[in-house]
Phi, psi and omega in degrees: 000317180293325178294321179293321180293317179291327178292317180291326176293320179295318179295322178295319178295318179296321179295319178294319179296317180296320179296317180295318181293322180292325177295317179295322179294319177296319178296318180296318179295320179294321179293323180293319178296318180292327181287332183279339180267136177289148182277338184217172178292325179293323178291338179290340175115142175060028176074008180178198183287143178289339177297319179289327178293319181292331179292338178292333186254019177251164181283341183267015177281152181279156174100190183285132178253114182238135179292140180300330178294321178296318178297317179298315180297317179294322179294315179295322177297321178295315178298318179298319180294324177295318179295317180297318178296322179296312179294320179297321179292325177294319180292318180295321179295325180292325180281335182285325182288000000 
């Protein structure tokens, strides 16, 4: 009789322990899922969705399509023109005085 009582008490303790562990395991799994998902669009990367970023580099995006080499050449040309105007103004100022 004492063995049956201790066995049922042990089973009750094991059941309570299993229930507590499964709850903790569920909480841990939920926390892991929440930690892997970004909370905001900025946290998702690049200030927004990566889907919109990838659309910028595809052929089916709307708007003007310009080759990156053309943009680079135009930027370097603009910087060069600013430098030439700066040097030209210094030379012109030297002749005016």
